[in-house]
């Protein structure tokens, strides 16, 4: 069974641009969560989608948004990029349910650099 | 709000020796889950071990075991017979029983010396 796939692996953008990251979950998984990882703030929860609906949201500005398609693939979008958005963005998928109980599987991440 | 604290930014251990990574957390919930994740240079987070708060017995997975002290809100990871492949960042994480908003500690970088 294929794991969680995130594309692209690396991305370089300039301030003010917008970016879209993609995440394909493990087949059969309906929940997709996104995390931002930075040296200063560590790993922070962005949001979670389940059945095409945002079910949970972390404490990030509205410039960060996401969506989920009927095949459970998810995208996250960051508009008006700032230098501080440079980070590793991790996606994780799980079957369903309100709690993963650790049974969520992570992708290798997208490294975003904002210049 | 739930917080997770890892007070050891870096740790090192000699190959074949034992090392313990510390983690404390703060929560008002009575039912929750705790995890240790490993992040090697490949960046992919890998679940090492999980503990359900309602279980008093400490979880064990081969060379990995935890010391879960619910009253003290402490959740340490012990790695026995350390191997070179254990070198990675280790994150302690908390998840409540009503949502999957997982909270992570700042991480501990483990170095294994041959």
Short mmCIF file of C-alpha atoms in Angstrom, two decimals, chain A residues 1-90:
data_model
loop_
_atom_site.label_atom_id
_atom_site.label_comp_id
_atom_site.label_asym_id
_atom_site.label_seq_id
_atom_site.Cartn_x
_atom_site.Cartn_y
_atom_site.Cartn_z
CA UNK A 1 0.00 0.00 0.00
CA UNK A 2 1.44 3.38 -0.97
CA UNK A 3 2.18 5.80 1.83
CA UNK A 4 1.24 9.44 2.18
CA UNK A 5 2.55 11.39 -0.79
CA UNK A 6 3.30 15.08 -0.67
CA UNK A 7 4.19 17.16 -3.67
CA UNK A 8 6.31 19.00 -4.37
CA UNK A 9 9.17 18.08 -2.04
CA UNK A 10 10.79 21.49 -2.31
CA UNK A 11 9.44 24.87 -3.25
CA UNK A 12 10.95 28.34 -3.45
CA UNK A 13 8.68 31.37 -3.58
CA UNK A 14 9.03 35.09 -3.03
CA UNK A 15 7.17 37.28 -0.58
CA UNK A 16 3.67 38.16 -1.65
CA UNK A 17 3.20 35.12 -3.86
CA UNK A 18 0.79 32.33 -3.13
CA UNK A 19 1.50 28.61 -3.01
CA UNK A 20 -0.45 25.36 -3.16
CA UNK A 21 0.80 22.13 -1.62
CA UNK A 22 -0.69 18.73 -2.31
CA UNK A 23 -1.17 15.65 -0.17
CA UNK A 24 -2.41 12.24 -1.28
CA UNK A 25 -3.39 10.10 1.70
CA UNK A 26 -3.07 6.37 2.08
CA UNK A 27 -5.76 4.60 0.12
CA UNK A 28 -8.91 4.31 2.22
CA UNK A 29 -7.94 7.07 4.62
CA UNK A 30 -10.50 9.84 4.85
CA UNK A 31 -8.87 12.22 7.29
CA UNK A 32 -6.00 14.49 6.33
CA UNK A 33 -4.19 16.79 8.74
CA UNK A 34 -1.64 19.46 7.99
CA UNK A 35 1.21 20.62 10.23
CA UNK A 36 3.78 23.37 9.97
CA UNK A 37 7.26 22.62 11.32
CA UNK A 38 9.74 25.44 11.97
CA UNK A 39 12.88 25.58 14.13
CA UNK A 40 11.36 28.32 16.26
CA UNK A 41 7.78 27.15 16.75
CA UNK A 42 8.23 23.42 16.30
CA UNK A 43 5.35 21.35 14.97
CA UNK A 44 2.04 23.16 14.89
CA UNK A 45 -1.33 21.87 13.80
CA UNK A 46 -2.83 23.78 10.88
CA UNK A 47 -6.10 22.04 10.11
CA UNK A 48 -7.76 18.72 9.49
CA UNK A 49 -10.15 17.67 6.78
CA UNK A 50 -12.54 14.77 6.84
CA UNK A 51 -15.01 13.93 4.08
CA UNK A 52 -14.26 17.19 2.27
CA UNK A 53 -15.05 19.27 5.36
CA UNK A 54 -12.68 21.11 7.65
CA UNK A 55 -13.23 19.51 11.02
CA UNK A 56 -10.49 21.07 13.13
CA UNK A 57 -8.46 24.20 12.78
CA UNK A 58 -5.32 25.42 14.51
CA UNK A 59 -4.38 28.97 15.35
CA UNK A 60 -3.16 30.25 11.99
CA UNK A 61 -4.20 33.35 10.05
CA UNK A 62 -6.74 33.18 7.25
CA UNK A 63 -3.94 33.26 4.68
CA UNK A 64 -3.65 29.54 5.35
CA UNK A 65 -6.47 27.55 3.84
CA UNK A 66 -7.11 24.08 2.60
CA UNK A 67 -9.53 21.81 0.94
CA UNK A 68 -10.19 18.16 0.42
CA UNK A 69 -11.48 16.45 -2.67
CA UNK A 70 -13.89 13.56 -2.98
CA UNK A 71 -10.97 11.13 -3.37
CA UNK A 72 -9.59 12.40 -0.02
CA UNK A 73 -6.63 14.14 -1.60
CA UNK A 74 -6.01 17.46 0.07
CA UNK A 75 -4.41 20.73 -0.83
CA UNK A 76 -3.32 23.58 1.35
CA UNK A 77 -2.88 27.10 0.11
CA UNK A 78 -0.93 29.98 1.57
CA UNK A 79 -1.64 33.39 0.11
CA UNK A 80 0.48 36.53 0.36
CA UNK A 81 3.54 34.63 1.51
CA UNK A 82 5.68 36.07 4.29
CA UNK A 83 9.28 35.21 5.19
CA UNK A 84 8.00 33.52 8.34
CA UNK A 85 6.03 31.02 6.29
CA UNK A 86 9.28 29.27 5.41
CA UNK A 87 8.85 25.85 6.94
CA UNK A 88 8.44 22.16 6.43
CA UNK A 89 4.78 21.41 5.84
CA UNK A 90 3.76 17.92 6.86
#
